[in-house]
Tab-separated table of N, CA and C in Angstrom:
chain	number	residue	atom	x	y	z
A	1	MET	N	-57.169	0.690	13.556
A	1	MET	CA	-55.633	-0.158	14.194
A	1	MET	C	-54.972	-0.464	13.432
A	2	LYS	N	-53.608	-0.085	12.775
A	2	LYS	CA	-52.916	-1.118	12.189
A	2	LYS	C	-52.522	-2.115	12.909
A	3	ASN	N	-52.667	-3.370	12.536
A	3	ASN	CA	-51.782	-4.364	12.949
A	3	ASN	C	-50.814	-4.727	12.730
A	4	PHE	N	-49.864	-5.102	13.785
A	4	PHE	CA	-48.677	-5.663	13.459
A	4	PHE	C	-48.359	-6.699	12.271
A	5	ASP	N	-47.618	-6.917	11.503
A	5	ASP	CA	-47.105	-8.027	11.068
A	5	ASP	C	-46.874	-9.230	11.055
A	6	THR	N	-46.823	-10.964	10.327
A	6	THR	CA	-46.873	-11.728	10.992
A	6	THR	C	-45.043	-11.674	11.216
A	7	GLU	N	-44.239	-11.044	10.545
A	7	GLU	CA	-42.975	-11.184	10.786
A	7	GLU	C	-42.924	-10.765	12.829
A	8	THR	N	-43.753	-9.343	12.397
A	8	THR	CA	-43.626	-9.012	14.065
A	8	THR	C	-43.735	-9.443	14.821
A	9	ILE	N	-45.155	-10.700	15.039
A	9	ILE	CA	-45.565	-11.749	15.995
A	9	ILE	C	-44.775	-12.711	16.032
A	10	ASP	N	-44.184	-13.480	14.878
A	10	ASP	CA	-43.290	-14.045	15.289
A	10	ASP	C	-42.170	-13.630	15.692
A	11	PHE	N	-41.619	-12.919	15.808
A	11	PHE	CA	-40.592	-12.229	16.271
A	11	PHE	C	-40.279	-12.223	17.611
A	12	ILE	N	-42.109	-12.032	18.089
A	12	ILE	CA	-41.764	-11.635	19.829
A	12	ILE	C	-42.257	-12.855	20.103
A	13	GLU	N	-42.861	-13.948	19.176
A	13	GLU	CA	-43.295	-15.740	19.801
A	13	GLU	C	-42.071	-16.115	20.189
A	14	ASN	N	-41.506	-15.898	19.043
A	14	ASN	CA	-40.010	-16.479	19.325
A	14	ASN	C	-38.702	-16.411	19.879
A	15	ASN	N	-38.718	-14.820	20.486
A	15	ASN	CA	-37.360	-14.339	20.745
A	15	ASN	C	-37.483	-14.311	22.528
A	16	ASN	N	-36.849	-13.937	24.119
A	16	ASN	CA	-36.968	-14.489	24.677
A	16	ASN	C	-37.132	-12.334	25.559
A	17	LEU	N	-36.320	-11.796	24.782
A	17	LEU	CA	-35.516	-10.335	24.765
A	17	LEU	C	-36.073	-9.458	23.746
A	18	ILE	N	-36.784	-8.752	23.834
A	18	ILE	CA	-37.400	-7.422	22.860
A	18	ILE	C	-36.699	-6.161	23.265
A	19	GLY	N	-36.797	-5.761	22.318
A	19	GLY	CA	-36.080	-4.083	22.817
A	19	GLY	C	-37.351	-3.329	22.165
A	20	ILE	N	-37.222	-2.134	23.426
A	20	ILE	CA	-37.943	-1.291	23.393
A	20	ILE	C	-37.693	-0.072	24.238
A	21	LYS	N	-38.249	1.431	23.467
A	21	LYS	CA	-37.689	2.535	23.453
A	21	LYS	C	-39.140	3.010	24.169
A	22	ALA	N	-39.487	3.442	25.310
A	22	ALA	CA	-39.854	4.127	26.022
A	22	ALA	C	-40.440	5.788	25.683
A	23	GLY	N	-40.809	6.375	25.285
A	23	GLY	CA	-41.674	7.788	24.896
A	23	GLY	C	-40.122	7.842	23.880
A	24	ASN	N	-40.135	10.130	23.645
A	24	ASN	CA	-39.211	10.048	22.797
A	24	ASN	C	-38.059	10.834	22.927
A	25	GLU	N	-37.738	10.827	24.398
A	25	GLU	CA	-36.994	11.284	24.737
A	25	GLU	C	-35.427	10.489	25.147
A	26	ARG	N	-35.788	8.980	24.977
A	26	ARG	CA	-34.995	7.658	25.858
A	26	ARG	C	-33.865	7.834	24.030
A	27	LEU	N	-32.635	7.044	24.273
A	27	LEU	CA	-31.223	6.983	23.644
A	27	LEU	C	-31.623	5.696	22.946
A	28	ASN	N	-31.959	4.771	23.913
A	28	ASN	CA	-31.583	3.320	23.551
A	28	ASN	C	-32.695	2.245	24.434
A	29	PHE	N	-32.282	1.353	23.445
A	29	PHE	CA	-33.531	0.390	23.427
A	29	PHE	C	-33.288	-0.790	25.369
A	30	LEU	N	-34.262	-0.862	25.405
A	30	LEU	CA	-34.366	-1.628	26.502
A	30	LEU	C	-35.092	-3.211	26.639
A	31	ASN	N	-34.546	-3.658	26.515
A	31	ASN	CA	-34.813	-5.236	26.337
A	31	ASN	C	-35.816	-5.724	27.563
A	32	ILE	N	-37.078	-6.304	27.292
A	32	ILE	CA	-37.854	-6.743	27.877
A	32	ILE	C	-38.579	-8.359	27.154
A	33	TRP	N	-39.483	-8.323	28.812
A	33	TRP	CA	-40.952	-9.728	28.178
A	33	TRP	C	-41.701	-8.761	27.592
A	34	MET	N	-42.040	-9.526	26.589
A	34	MET	CA	-43.540	-9.549	25.445
A	34	MET	C	-43.967	-10.648	25.112
A	35	VAL	N	-45.298	-10.707	25.560
A	35	VAL	CA	-46.007	-11.681	24.689
A	35	VAL	C	-47.484	-11.480	23.797
A	36	THR	N	-48.075	-12.207	23.454
A	36	THR	CA	-48.408	-12.115	22.313
A	36	THR	C	-49.865	-12.879	22.823
A	37	VAL	N	-51.346	-12.051	22.250
A	37	VAL	CA	-52.006	-12.713	22.548
A	37	VAL	C	-53.050	-12.360	21.387
A	38	ASP	N	-53.589	-12.858	20.385
A	38	ASP	CA	-54.590	-13.322	19.888
A	38	ASP	C	-54.038	-11.714	18.923
A	39	ASN	N	-52.986	-12.051	18.386
A	39	ASN	CA	-51.770	-11.082	17.572
A	39	ASN	C	-51.914	-9.964	17.971
A	40	ARG	N	-51.675	-9.718	19.318
A	40	ARG	CA	-52.236	-8.635	19.687
A	40	ARG	C	-50.533	-8.354	21.137
A	41	ILE	N	-49.725	-7.485	21.543
A	41	ILE	CA	-48.335	-7.675	22.048
A	41	ILE	C	-49.181	-7.148	23.128
A	42	PHE	N	-48.464	-7.198	24.625
A	42	PHE	CA	-48.934	-6.758	25.446
A	42	PHE	C	-47.057	-7.145	26.348
A	43	ALA	N	-46.763	-6.161	27.393
A	43	ALA	CA	-45.723	-6.468	27.957
A	43	ALA	C	-46.491	-5.937	29.711
A	44	ARG	N	-45.445	-6.482	30.594
A	44	ARG	CA	-46.187	-6.329	32.034
A	44	ARG	C	-44.722	-5.640	32.532
A	45	SER	N	-44.474	-4.305	33.586
A	45	SER	CA	-43.800	-4.184	34.057
A	45	SER	C	-43.439	-4.805	35.298
A	46	TRP	N	-42.087	-4.947	35.417
A	46	TRP	CA	-41.283	-6.333	36.847
A	46	TRP	C	-41.165	-4.890	37.800
A	47	GLY	N	-40.115	-3.411	37.316
A	47	GLY	CA	-39.892	-2.379	38.174
A	47	GLY	C	-40.652	-1.958	38.384
A	48	PHE	N	-40.959	-1.195	39.691
A	48	PHE	CA	-41.773	-0.289	39.876
A	48	PHE	C	-41.236	1.177	39.810
A	49	ALA	N	-39.798	1.564	39.460
A	49	ALA	CA	-39.177	2.786	39.234
A	49	ALA	C	-39.305	4.225	38.472
A	50	GLU	N	-39.901	5.020	39.223
A	50	GLU	CA	-40.486	6.299	38.745
A	50	GLU	C	-40.048	6.487	37.258
A	51	ARG	N	-38.360	5.909	36.810
A	51	ARG	CA	-38.670	6.047	35.247
A	51	ARG	C	-38.568	4.398	34.782
A	52	SER	N	-39.389	4.045	34.959
A	52	SER	CA	-39.609	3.168	34.127
A	52	SER	C	-39.614	2.857	32.983
A	53	TRP	N	-40.128	1.345	32.181
A	53	TRP	CA	-40.451	2.178	30.305
A	53	TRP	C	-42.106	2.614	30.349
A	54	TYR	N	-42.780	1.666	31.580
A	54	TYR	CA	-44.034	2.003	31.873
A	54	TYR	C	-44.397	3.426	32.574
A	55	ASN	N	-44.046	3.609	32.949
A	55	ASN	CA	-44.169	4.979	33.381
A	55	ASN	C	-43.705	5.807	32.815
A	56	THR	N	-43.038	5.696	31.286
A	56	THR	CA	-42.696	6.469	30.560
A	56	THR	C	-43.752	6.532	29.756
A	57	PHE	N	-44.233	5.291	29.252
A	57	PHE	CA	-45.349	5.740	28.404
A	57	PHE	C	-46.660	5.662	29.355
A	58	LEU	N	-46.675	5.944	30.335
A	58	LEU	CA	-47.900	7.110	30.760
A	58	LEU	C	-48.319	8.188	30.604
A	59	LYS	N	-46.613	9.237	30.684
A	59	LYS	CA	-46.458	10.558	30.598
A	59	LYS	C	-46.635	11.086	28.436
A	60	ASP	N	-45.785	9.465	27.852
A	60	ASP	CA	-45.492	10.037	26.548
A	60	ASP	C	-45.641	8.512	25.888
A	61	ALA	N	-46.995	8.059	24.816
A	61	ALA	CA	-47.059	6.982	24.465
A	61	ALA	C	-46.455	6.520	23.560
A	62	ASP	N	-45.436	7.256	23.101
A	62	ASP	CA	-44.777	6.598	21.381
A	62	ASP	C	-43.961	6.106	21.870
A	63	GLY	N	-43.177	5.095	21.484
A	63	GLY	CA	-42.465	4.173	21.185
A	63	GLY	C	-42.007	3.703	20.307
A	64	GLU	N	-40.722	2.752	20.330
A	64	GLU	CA	-40.229	2.119	19.470
A	64	GLU	C	-40.294	-0.077	20.098
A	65	ILE	N	-40.429	-0.444	18.809
A	65	ILE	CA	-40.179	-2.477	19.628
A	65	ILE	C	-39.071	-2.490	18.598
A	66	LYS	N	-37.520	-3.074	18.821
A	66	LYS	CA	-36.276	-3.343	17.866
A	66	LYS	C	-37.053	-4.933	17.613
A	67	CYS	N	-36.976	-5.286	16.319
A	67	CYS	CA	-37.051	-6.763	16.221
A	67	CYS	C	-36.115	-6.820	15.181
A	68	ARG	N	-35.018	-8.083	15.405
A	68	ARG	CA	-33.820	-7.641	14.745
A	68	ARG	C	-32.888	-5.991	14.426
A	69	GLU	N	-32.866	-5.917	13.456
A	69	GLU	CA	-32.923	-4.870	12.654
A	69	GLU	C	-33.677	-4.053	12.476
A	70	ARG	N	-34.894	-4.848	12.460
A	70	ARG	CA	-36.012	-4.028	12.088
A	70	ARG	C	-36.908	-3.185	13.613
A	71	VAL	N	-36.876	-1.173	13.336
A	71	VAL	CA	-37.602	-0.428	14.019
A	71	VAL	C	-39.092	-0.339	14.459
A	72	ILE	N	-40.129	-0.959	14.391
A	72	ILE	CA	-41.314	-0.421	14.704
A	72	ILE	C	-41.674	0.632	15.866
A	73	LYS	N	-42.839	2.260	14.559
A	73	LYS	CA	-43.088	3.298	15.775
A	73	LYS	C	-44.526	2.460	15.997
A	74	ILE	N	-44.573	2.512	17.908
A	74	ILE	CA	-45.658	2.249	18.701
A	74	ILE	C	-46.350	3.122	19.714
A	75	SER	N	-47.871	2.523	19.752
A	75	SER	CA	-47.928	3.731	21.340
A	75	SER	C	-48.614	2.522	21.892
A	76	ALA	N	-48.248	3.099	23.294
A	76	ALA	CA	-48.805	2.086	24.050
A	76	ALA	C	-50.583	2.646	24.942
A	77	VAL	N	-50.969	1.695	25.404
A	77	VAL	CA	-51.640	2.318	26.088
A	77	VAL	C	-52.740	0.982	26.762
A	78	ILE	N	-53.085	1.561	27.978
A	78	ILE	CA	-53.505	0.082	28.842
A	78	ILE	C	-54.725	0.044	28.497
A	79	PRO	N	-54.693	-1.308	27.674
A	79	PRO	CA	-56.273	-1.621	26.837
A	79	PRO	C	-57.449	-1.852	27.382
A	80	LYS	N	-58.662	-1.244	27.232
A	80	LYS	CA	-60.130	-1.307	27.451
A	80	LYS	C	-60.272	-2.948	27.470
A	81	ASP	N	-59.913	-3.725	27.122
A	81	ASP	CA	-60.240	-4.838	27.688
A	81	ASP	C	-59.805	-5.736	28.178
A	82	ILE	N	-58.872	-5.080	29.408
A	82	ILE	CA	-58.060	-5.546	29.793
A	82	ILE	C	-58.542	-7.207	31.445
A	83	ALA	N	-59.470	-6.374	31.557
A	83	ALA	CA	-60.083	-7.449	32.263
A	83	ALA	C	-60.397	-9.123	32.096
A	84	LEU	N	-60.507	-8.850	30.249
A	84	LEU	CA	-60.799	-10.290	29.808
A	84	LEU	C	-59.898	-10.563	29.471
A	85	LEU	N	-58.488	-9.980	29.052
A	85	LEU	CA	-57.446	-10.491	28.732
A	85	LEU	C	-56.454	-11.389	29.262
A	86	ASN	N	-56.708	-11.013	30.879
A	86	ASN	CA	-55.094	-11.207	31.744
A	86	ASN	C	-55.329	-12.327	31.737
A	87	LYS	N	-56.412	-13.565	32.006
A	87	LYS	CA	-56.103	-14.953	31.873
A	87	LYS	C	-55.058	-15.572	30.462
A	88	LYS	N	-55.559	-14.489	29.454
A	88	LYS	CA	-54.658	-15.493	28.688
A	88	LYS	C	-53.139	-14.343	28.168
A	89	ILE	N	-53.272	-13.485	28.607
A	89	ILE	CA	-51.321	-13.097	29.212
A	89	ILE	C	-51.007	-13.898	30.058
A	90	ASN	N	-51.718	-13.889	31.357
A	90	ASN	CA	-51.252	-15.308	32.055
A	90	ASN	C	-50.162	-16.066	31.472
A	91	GLU	N	-50.932	-16.752	31.375
A	91	GLU	CA	-51.092	-18.167	30.356
A	91	GLU	C	-50.210	-17.652	29.078
A	92	ALA	N	-50.021	-17.121	28.149
A	92	ALA	CA	-48.553	-16.710	27.045
A	92	ALA	C	-47.404	-16.426	28.075
A	93	TYR	N	-47.107	-15.634	29.252
A	93	TYR	CA	-46.296	-15.778	29.801
A	93	TYR	C	-45.671	-17.140	30.445
A	94	LEU	N	-47.177	-17.430	30.788
A	94	LEU	CA	-45.682	-19.001	31.169
A	94	LEU	C	-46.191	-19.948	30.554
A	95	LYS	N	-46.112	-20.171	29.492
A	95	LYS	CA	-45.954	-20.471	27.983
A	95	LYS	C	-44.773	-20.482	28.032
A	96	LYS	N	-44.614	-19.162	27.566
A	96	LYS	CA	-43.675	-18.860	26.775
A	96	LYS	C	-42.243	-18.534	28.040
A	97	TYR	N	-42.218	-18.251	29.342
A	97	TYR	CA	-41.278	-18.128	29.868
A	97	TYR	C	-40.774	-18.941	31.708
A	98	ASP	N	-41.799	-20.293	31.624
A	98	ASP	CA	-41.810	-20.486	32.382
A	98	ASP	C	-40.957	-22.114	32.692
A	99	SER	N	-39.072	-21.510	32.379
A	99	SER	CA	-38.326	-22.549	32.644
A	99	SER	C	-37.274	-21.931	33.436
A	100	GLY	N	-36.470	-23.361	33.818
A	100	GLY	CA	-35.173	-22.854	34.164
A	100	GLY	C	-34.979	-21.665	35.590
A	101	ASN	N	-34.332	-20.601	34.539
A	101	ASN	CA	-33.808	-19.137	35.547
A	101	ASN	C	-34.937	-18.189	35.628
A	102	ASN	N	-36.154	-18.335	34.757
A	102	ASN	CA	-37.021	-17.869	34.212
A	102	ASN	C	-38.319	-18.098	35.185
A	103	SER	N	-38.397	-19.408	35.807
A	103	SER	CA	-39.798	-19.459	36.185
A	103	SER	C	-40.371	-18.082	36.971
A	104	PHE	N	-38.851	-18.241	38.430
A	104	PHE	CA	-39.212	-17.754	39.357
A	104	PHE	C	-40.344	-15.709	38.671
A	105	TYR	N	-39.658	-15.855	37.614
A	105	TYR	CA	-39.809	-13.848	37.378
A	105	TYR	C	-41.150	-14.300	36.471
A	106	ALA	N	-41.622	-15.499	35.483
A	106	ALA	CA	-42.656	-15.612	35.121
A	106	ALA	C	-43.627	-15.715	35.976
A	107	HIS	N	-43.679	-16.404	36.698
A	107	HIS	CA	-44.268	-16.835	38.436
A	107	HIS	C	-44.977	-15.630	38.705
A	108	GLY	N	-43.860	-14.588	39.351
A	108	GLY	CA	-43.773	-13.047	40.107
A	108	GLY	C	-44.837	-11.944	39.007
A	109	ILE	N	-44.374	-12.181	37.574
A	109	ILE	CA	-45.353	-11.048	36.278
A	109	ILE	C	-46.652	-11.794	36.384
A	110	ILE	N	-47.370	-12.715	36.863
A	110	ILE	CA	-48.790	-13.222	36.574
A	110	ILE	C	-49.677	-12.489	38.301
A	111	LYS	N	-48.599	-11.839	38.983
A	111	LYS	CA	-49.172	-11.294	40.395
A	111	LYS	C	-49.751	-10.088	39.644
A	112	GLU	N	-51.061	-9.636	40.986
A	112	GLU	CA	-51.720	-8.302	40.920
A	112	GLU	C	-50.973	-7.248	40.827
A	113	GLU	N	-50.111	-6.857	41.122
A	113	GLU	CA	-48.959	-5.924	41.522
A	113	GLU	C	-48.455	-5.773	39.924
A	114	HIS	N	-47.993	-6.584	39.215
A	114	HIS	CA	-47.317	-7.111	38.063
A	114	HIS	C	-48.885	-6.481	37.110
A	115	ILE	N	-49.658	-7.097	37.408
A	115	ILE	CA	-50.898	-7.645	36.222
A	115	ILE	C	-51.501	-6.241	36.190
A	116	ALA	N	-50.963	-5.336	36.857
A	116	ALA	CA	-51.652	-4.003	37.209
A	116	ALA	C	-50.767	-3.130	36.308
A	117	LYS	N	-50.052	-3.164	35.697
A	117	LYS	CA	-48.658	-2.828	35.005
A	117	LYS	C	-48.537	-3.466	33.464
A	118	THR	N	-49.447	-3.776	33.370
A	118	THR	CA	-50.195	-4.144	31.752
A	118	THR	C	-50.451	-3.108	30.765
A	119	MET	N	-49.466	-3.144	29.394
A	119	MET	CA	-49.456	-2.633	28.467
A	119	MET	C	-49.238	-3.279	27.114
A	120	GLU	N	-50.443	-2.316	26.331
A	120	GLU	CA	-50.479	-3.422	24.797
A	120	GLU	C	-49.555	-1.835	24.157
A	121	PHE	N	-48.983	-2.547	22.851
A	121	PHE	CA	-48.092	-2.027	22.068
A	121	PHE	C	-49.415	-1.766	20.587
A	122	ILE	N	-48.904	-0.970	19.965
A	122	ILE	CA	-49.733	-0.765	19.351
A	122	ILE	C	-49.539	0.092	17.794
A	123	VAL	N	-48.784	-0.689	16.754
A	123	VAL	CA	-48.700	0.291	15.591
A	123	VAL	C	-48.595	1.243	15.091
A	124	LEU	N	-48.245	2.073	14.614
A	124	LEU	CA	-48.300	3.431	14.758
A	124	LEU	C	-48.244	3.715	12.924
């Protein structure tokens, strides 16, 4: 498994919205929240729509992350060690997003229904 470079990890850690393209059929990037834990990148779905990025990745795991002008090809997976990581991922979301207007969503995204929609992104 190839790791993300430090430039990508730094970008994710220091920017609230990161572009993602789920699957091979999407034309545009969608901006979502992402966090890093132990130099790994995670995201949780806020919405539960049929055509959400999360559900798209369940059908087609390939996609892309956009960090400014850099585009990184990724694969989305449900981490095998998710039970061990959930506490750290929750803490990462609160550390990064729990302020101002984001607080409501930061506390929401660490609830069970959103925890169940956690994905990890792996470099292809």
